[in-house]
Amino acid sequence: MKKIVLLGSTGSIGVNTLEVVKNFPDKFSIEALSVNSNIELLKEQINLFSPKIVAVNDILKADELRSQIGNTCKILTGEDGLKEIAATCDYDIFVGAMVGFAGLAPTLEAIKRGKRIALANKETLVVAGEMVTHLIKEHNAELIPVDSEHSAIFQCLIGEKTKEVEKIILTASGGPFLHRSKDELKTVTIEDALNHPNWKMGSKITIDSATMMNKGLEVIEAYWLFGLSKNKFEVVIHPQSIIHSMVEFVDGSIKAQLSMPDMKLPIQFALTYPERLPANHVQTKFHVIKNLTFFEPDFYKFECLKLAYDVLEVGGTAPCILNASNEVAVEKFLNGKIGFTKIPYIISKSLEKIENHKHPAIDQIFECDKETRLFAGQLS
Ligand code: MG
């Protein structure tokens, strides 16, 4: 029986993780859950999975929950609550499914305890990839990707040698604006941007998919996960999202991982690896799908993707600046304060303004994140 800590339990990855856990009651149990503020869904999850501890980021919501469920389980609050869960709970697998920079601190705690990290929070590797990969080795922790592209690459690399990899090809759906012109992007609405063709996800990652920043973050994430040189990562647009990514080898052979889009598959694999267990998955029927198509990404139109490649090259705290300014800009867009094309503008300005530190220590990363948020917050 493996005990699981799941941070971010009411988001789409969190909900899907609990679906997987429910299918294997004799293999997995839930030790702790965390949410930002959705205590209604958390209450249902507490009833179903009986965690010993939960963390609610929003302090008022935590009080509300306390008054409703009494001593059913211990309730922690704020970012310290997440850290405490990761640092003190008794568990085997840490599922990091929270959104954004907030995922970093608790993930570091889990790594220091040598746990298996099933990582959906890509920002952790984007902002602190160098440190995270170093700590993983030092503490003999295990990092298994949950992001569908990275799970695909991970699966394609099983039994292969890194030196025999020619390149990694990450697939991207292209999001809702694949067929709009750069000019048309100036006037798209929040509703347009939230209307993702293939995946139902939270609002932050859905906007990131519309700007293609999501793919940019994933390229940086892949760089840190798979230990290959920076020029080996390519993005190809594949609107059907059936091929989740590919690995090309030096002899020209290409391995791909395919399935209908369903996050339960990579989540389950991250929990059960190296085993594969049966699942009630949707069958992939090629005669129904008929066509798998591919396009080159348009770096001129999707400026965020270009910016992400740039910061991967520069390194240091540049990815942290990119991530923090992107989080700020996406929130502004979702609140109706800026137009869609202001997102890459705010990121570029932040990258120009904030100083880059090579090989940052953890304090410098937190400082850089704070400084960037302050600066980006003033732009519009
Ligand atoms: Mg992905």
XYZ file of C-alpha atoms and ligand atoms in Angstrom:
381
model
C 0.000 0.000 0.000
C 1.491 3.353 -1.068
C 0.575 6.480 0.854
C 0.016 9.610 -1.214
C 0.249 13.303 -0.430
C -1.690 15.242 -3.078
C -1.234 19.007 -3.192
C -3.749 20.795 -5.399
C -6.523 18.219 -5.033
C -9.410 20.199 -6.540
C -7.722 21.207 -9.810
C -8.017 19.040 -12.912
C -4.849 17.019 -12.148
C -5.900 16.642 -8.507
C -9.394 15.412 -9.370
C -7.996 12.970 -11.950
C -5.412 11.703 -9.443
C -8.179 10.894 -6.977
C -10.074 9.067 -9.753
C -7.009 6.868 -10.274
C -6.597 6.310 -6.518
C -10.274 5.318 -6.283
C -9.704 2.622 -8.909
C -6.959 0.983 -6.804
C -8.179 0.989 -3.181
C -5.795 -1.850 -2.284
C -2.735 -0.073 -3.742
C -3.034 3.584 -2.773
C -4.288 5.625 0.156
C -4.483 9.383 0.654
C -2.480 10.779 3.555
C -2.949 14.504 2.917
C -4.707 16.889 0.519
C -4.411 20.603 -0.144
C -6.571 23.169 -1.907
C -6.443 26.859 -2.587
C -10.024 27.713 -1.538
C -12.522 25.157 -2.896
C -13.603 23.675 0.437
C -16.919 22.363 -0.946
C -15.135 19.860 -3.177
C -12.500 19.260 -0.498
C -15.236 18.184 1.939
C -16.419 15.540 -0.530
C -12.832 14.384 -0.973
C -12.330 14.189 2.795
C -15.437 11.986 3.078
C -14.281 9.680 0.298
C -10.550 9.410 1.039
C -10.218 10.172 4.795
C -6.906 12.091 4.700
C -5.250 12.675 8.099
C -4.286 16.257 7.210
C -5.551 18.893 4.770
C -4.217 22.349 3.954
C -6.392 25.241 2.784
C -4.454 28.225 1.452
C -7.268 30.726 2.101
C -7.356 31.345 5.867
C -11.055 32.346 6.000
C -12.016 29.233 4.053
C -9.900 27.127 6.412
C -11.862 28.527 9.387
C -15.125 27.836 7.588
C -14.067 24.250 6.963
C -13.022 23.837 10.614
C -16.469 24.947 11.779
C -18.096 22.439 9.430
C -16.035 19.281 9.934
C -14.638 19.742 13.456
C -11.892 17.239 14.268
C -12.400 14.929 11.290
C -8.834 15.757 10.214
C -6.099 18.264 11.000
C -6.457 21.529 9.017
C -3.430 23.657 8.131
C -3.357 26.975 6.293
C -1.256 29.028 3.900
C 1.975 28.172 2.142
C 3.486 27.000 5.429
C 0.744 24.393 5.564
C 1.923 22.904 2.267
C 5.523 22.861 3.442
C 4.554 21.225 6.721
C 2.645 18.477 4.936
C 5.560 17.751 2.595
C 8.117 17.894 5.400
C 6.345 15.940 8.154
C 3.639 13.595 6.816
C 4.223 9.865 6.475
C 3.986 9.129 2.723
C 5.599 7.374 -0.255
C 4.480 9.494 -3.211
C 4.208 13.261 -3.431
C 1.844 14.436 -6.174
C 2.572 18.103 -6.943
C -0.534 19.359 -8.741
C -0.770 22.915 -7.448
C -0.593 25.849 -9.852
C 2.423 28.097 -10.314
C 5.433 29.126 -8.252
C 3.694 28.068 -5.012
C 4.589 24.486 -5.920
C 8.321 24.973 -5.452
C 8.778 25.090 -1.658
C 6.743 21.957 -0.766
C 8.295 20.011 -3.674
C 11.789 20.804 -2.342
C 10.739 19.416 1.059
C 9.562 16.171 -0.532
C 12.792 15.874 -2.527
C 14.903 16.342 0.599
C 13.111 13.347 2.099
C 13.965 11.186 -0.907
C 10.359 10.584 -1.953
C 8.871 9.736 -5.329
C 7.720 13.018 -6.819
C 4.919 12.742 -9.378
C 5.305 16.234 -10.789
C 2.523 18.046 -12.599
C 3.643 21.475 -11.389
C 5.962 22.414 -14.262
C 6.872 25.785 -12.718
C 9.019 23.980 -10.117
C 11.451 22.821 -12.810
C 11.146 26.005 -14.850
C 12.204 28.338 -12.032
C 14.580 26.061 -10.137
C 15.544 23.273 -12.535
C 19.246 23.378 -11.782
C 18.751 23.168 -8.031
C 15.917 20.643 -8.191
C 17.825 18.193 -10.389
C 20.877 18.535 -8.142
C 18.828 17.878 -4.987
C 17.064 14.910 -6.594
C 20.455 13.228 -7.070
C 21.768 14.245 -3.675
C 18.746 12.870 -1.799
C 18.113 9.922 -4.063
C 14.574 11.102 -4.759
C 12.667 10.008 -7.847
C 11.078 12.458 -10.258
C 8.354 11.029 -12.508
C 6.661 13.506 -14.857
C 2.876 13.797 -14.936
C 2.650 16.363 -17.733
C 1.360 14.330 -20.705
C 4.236 15.324 -23.027
C 6.902 14.514 -20.471
C 5.250 11.269 -19.495
C 5.284 10.367 -23.190
C 9.005 11.185 -23.505
C 9.744 9.341 -20.257
C 7.917 6.274 -21.594
C 9.726 6.462 -24.965
C 13.108 6.640 -23.192
C 12.626 3.524 -21.074
C 15.416 1.102 -21.998
C 17.195 3.702 -24.157
C 20.520 5.510 -23.740
C 20.566 9.319 -23.507
C 23.596 9.536 -25.821
C 21.604 7.788 -28.561
C 18.868 10.430 -28.579
C 18.967 12.735 -31.591
C 16.106 14.975 -30.478
C 12.967 15.262 -28.421
C 9.820 16.336 -30.269
C 7.181 17.853 -28.017
C 3.730 17.991 -29.542
C 1.438 20.976 -28.994
C -2.249 21.246 -29.794
C -1.742 24.862 -30.892
C -4.599 25.927 -28.617
C -7.693 27.882 -29.650
C -5.788 30.453 -31.743
C -3.885 28.143 -34.059
C -5.679 29.519 -37.114
C -5.948 33.183 -36.086
C -3.534 35.774 -37.421
C -1.196 37.757 -35.194
C -3.359 40.819 -35.785
C -6.529 38.993 -34.766
C -4.927 38.052 -31.444
C -5.144 41.716 -30.373
C -8.909 41.514 -30.022
C -9.552 37.988 -28.703
C -11.652 37.770 -25.528
C -11.130 35.880 -22.269
C -13.858 33.433 -23.338
C -12.101 32.803 -26.684
C -8.829 32.116 -24.878
C -10.431 29.782 -22.328
C -11.993 27.660 -25.058
C -9.313 24.963 -25.442
C -10.062 22.484 -28.247
C -8.838 19.234 -26.595
C -8.140 19.499 -22.877
C -10.368 20.669 -20.039
C -7.973 22.300 -17.572
C -7.705 25.137 -15.058
C -7.787 28.744 -16.309
C -4.047 29.523 -15.829
C -2.818 26.604 -17.947
C -5.593 27.133 -20.511
C -4.417 30.713 -21.111
C -0.831 29.427 -21.221
C -1.956 27.024 -23.949
C -3.572 29.862 -25.898
C -0.337 31.920 -25.819
C 1.724 28.712 -26.240
C 3.654 29.715 -23.122
C 2.583 26.317 -21.814
C 4.682 24.640 -24.512
C 7.560 27.004 -23.799
C 7.467 26.095 -20.099
C 7.316 22.444 -21.133
C 10.450 22.764 -23.281
C 12.309 24.137 -20.230
C 10.782 21.422 -18.051
C 11.906 18.745 -20.543
C 15.432 20.163 -20.619
C 15.786 19.668 -16.865
C 14.028 16.301 -16.788
C 15.919 14.509 -19.507
C 19.480 15.849 -19.315
C 20.014 16.528 -23.034
C 21.604 19.588 -24.626
C 19.410 22.633 -25.207
C 19.320 22.354 -28.998
C 17.672 18.914 -28.885
C 14.145 20.099 -28.101
C 11.716 20.728 -30.919
C 8.028 21.636 -30.869
C 5.574 20.461 -33.500
C 1.906 21.439 -33.648
C -0.337 18.403 -33.654
C -3.939 19.591 -33.236
C -5.488 16.178 -32.479
C -3.417 15.666 -29.266
C -3.189 11.912 -29.905
C 0.617 11.741 -30.088
C 1.716 13.111 -26.716
C 5.374 13.518 -27.742
C 8.175 11.681 -29.542
C 11.839 10.789 -29.261
C 14.051 10.551 -32.312
C 17.204 8.438 -32.049
C 20.565 8.791 -33.807
C 19.696 6.037 -36.308
C 16.603 7.989 -37.447
C 14.140 5.760 -35.605
C 11.345 7.625 -33.807
C 9.328 6.395 -30.828
C 6.040 8.066 -29.963
C 3.492 7.557 -27.204
C -0.141 7.775 -28.268
C -3.534 7.643 -26.609
C -6.767 9.564 -26.479
C -6.215 12.755 -24.422
C -6.880 11.750 -20.806
C -4.663 12.907 -17.928
C -5.533 9.800 -15.897
C -3.097 7.825 -18.051
C 0.111 9.774 -17.264
C -1.014 10.205 -13.640
C -1.551 6.472 -13.187
C 1.774 5.720 -14.853
C 3.594 8.095 -12.492
C 1.980 6.364 -9.507
C 2.518 2.763 -10.635
C 5.826 2.989 -12.576
C 7.646 0.700 -13.362
C 4.428 -1.329 -13.477
C 1.534 -0.762 -15.864
C -1.891 -1.521 -14.457
C -5.202 -1.897 -16.324
C -7.421 1.189 -16.590
C -10.908 1.977 -17.837
C -9.435 4.079 -20.603
C -11.123 5.388 -23.725
C -10.037 3.192 -26.649
C -7.957 4.841 -29.375
C -9.793 4.029 -32.603
C -7.646 5.021 -35.544
C -10.414 4.509 -38.087
C -12.441 7.121 -36.185
C -9.512 9.544 -35.736
C -8.518 9.082 -39.416
C -6.003 11.953 -39.611
C -3.012 12.962 -37.538
C -1.709 16.293 -38.802
C 1.361 18.390 -38.033
C 2.488 22.011 -38.458
C 5.544 24.035 -37.643
C 4.938 26.462 -34.750
C 4.758 30.152 -35.658
C 7.279 31.875 -33.372
C 6.310 35.282 -34.753
C 2.683 34.863 -33.749
C 3.307 32.923 -30.525
C 5.858 35.296 -28.974
C 5.642 33.546 -25.598
C 7.027 30.338 -27.096
C 9.955 32.290 -28.537
C 10.572 34.017 -25.188
C 10.673 30.654 -23.426
C 13.297 29.329 -25.871
C 15.295 32.541 -25.293
C 15.331 32.182 -21.496
C 16.256 28.503 -21.747
C 19.350 29.648 -23.656
C 20.170 32.460 -21.191
C 19.565 30.361 -18.044
C 20.124 31.655 -14.503
C 17.061 33.400 -13.081
C 15.730 34.326 -16.553
C 13.222 31.407 -16.501
C 12.073 32.584 -13.052
C 11.502 36.106 -14.428
C 9.630 34.651 -17.399
C 7.445 32.517 -15.147
C 6.659 35.196 -12.553
C 5.839 37.878 -15.129
C 3.722 35.372 -17.051
C 1.737 34.463 -13.917
C 1.114 38.161 -13.261
C 0.185 38.901 -16.888
C -2.181 35.917 -17.178
C -3.965 36.969 -14.009
C -4.328 40.505 -15.359
C -5.733 39.123 -18.605
C -8.193 36.885 -16.741
C -9.317 39.879 -14.662
C -9.981 41.870 -17.827
C -7.215 44.393 -17.094
C -5.091 43.798 -20.206
C -5.546 42.471 -23.730
C -4.199 39.091 -24.832
C -1.147 40.439 -26.695
C -0.058 42.385 -23.594
C 0.938 39.065 -22.016
C 4.187 38.672 -24.058
C 4.755 42.444 -23.780
C 4.786 42.320 -19.959
C 7.103 39.310 -19.995
C 9.578 40.960 -22.426
C 9.666 44.157 -20.382
C 10.293 42.177 -17.191
C 13.114 40.221 -18.823
C 14.701 43.492 -19.952
C 14.404 45.135 -16.544
C 15.111 42.482 -13.890
C 18.722 41.466 -13.358
C 19.668 37.882 -14.178
C 21.657 35.790 -11.673
C 23.607 32.777 -12.893
C 23.366 29.567 -10.823
C 20.915 31.096 -8.346
C 20.606 29.885 -4.752
C 17.092 29.275 -3.457
C 16.910 32.694 -1.740
C 17.803 34.408 -5.017
C 15.018 32.541 -6.799
C 12.431 33.617 -4.217
C 13.806 37.175 -4.315
C 13.720 37.236 -8.128
C 10.151 35.935 -8.142
C 9.059 38.674 -5.723
C 10.902 41.466 -7.539
C 9.490 40.410 -10.911
C 5.922 40.258 -9.596
C 6.248 43.776 -8.201
C 7.584 45.120 -11.486
C 5.216 43.209 -13.780
C 2.281 44.194 -11.584
C 2.791 47.838 -12.527
C 2.781 47.227 -16.280
C -0.272 47.282 -18.477
Mg 1.355 19.289 -21.100
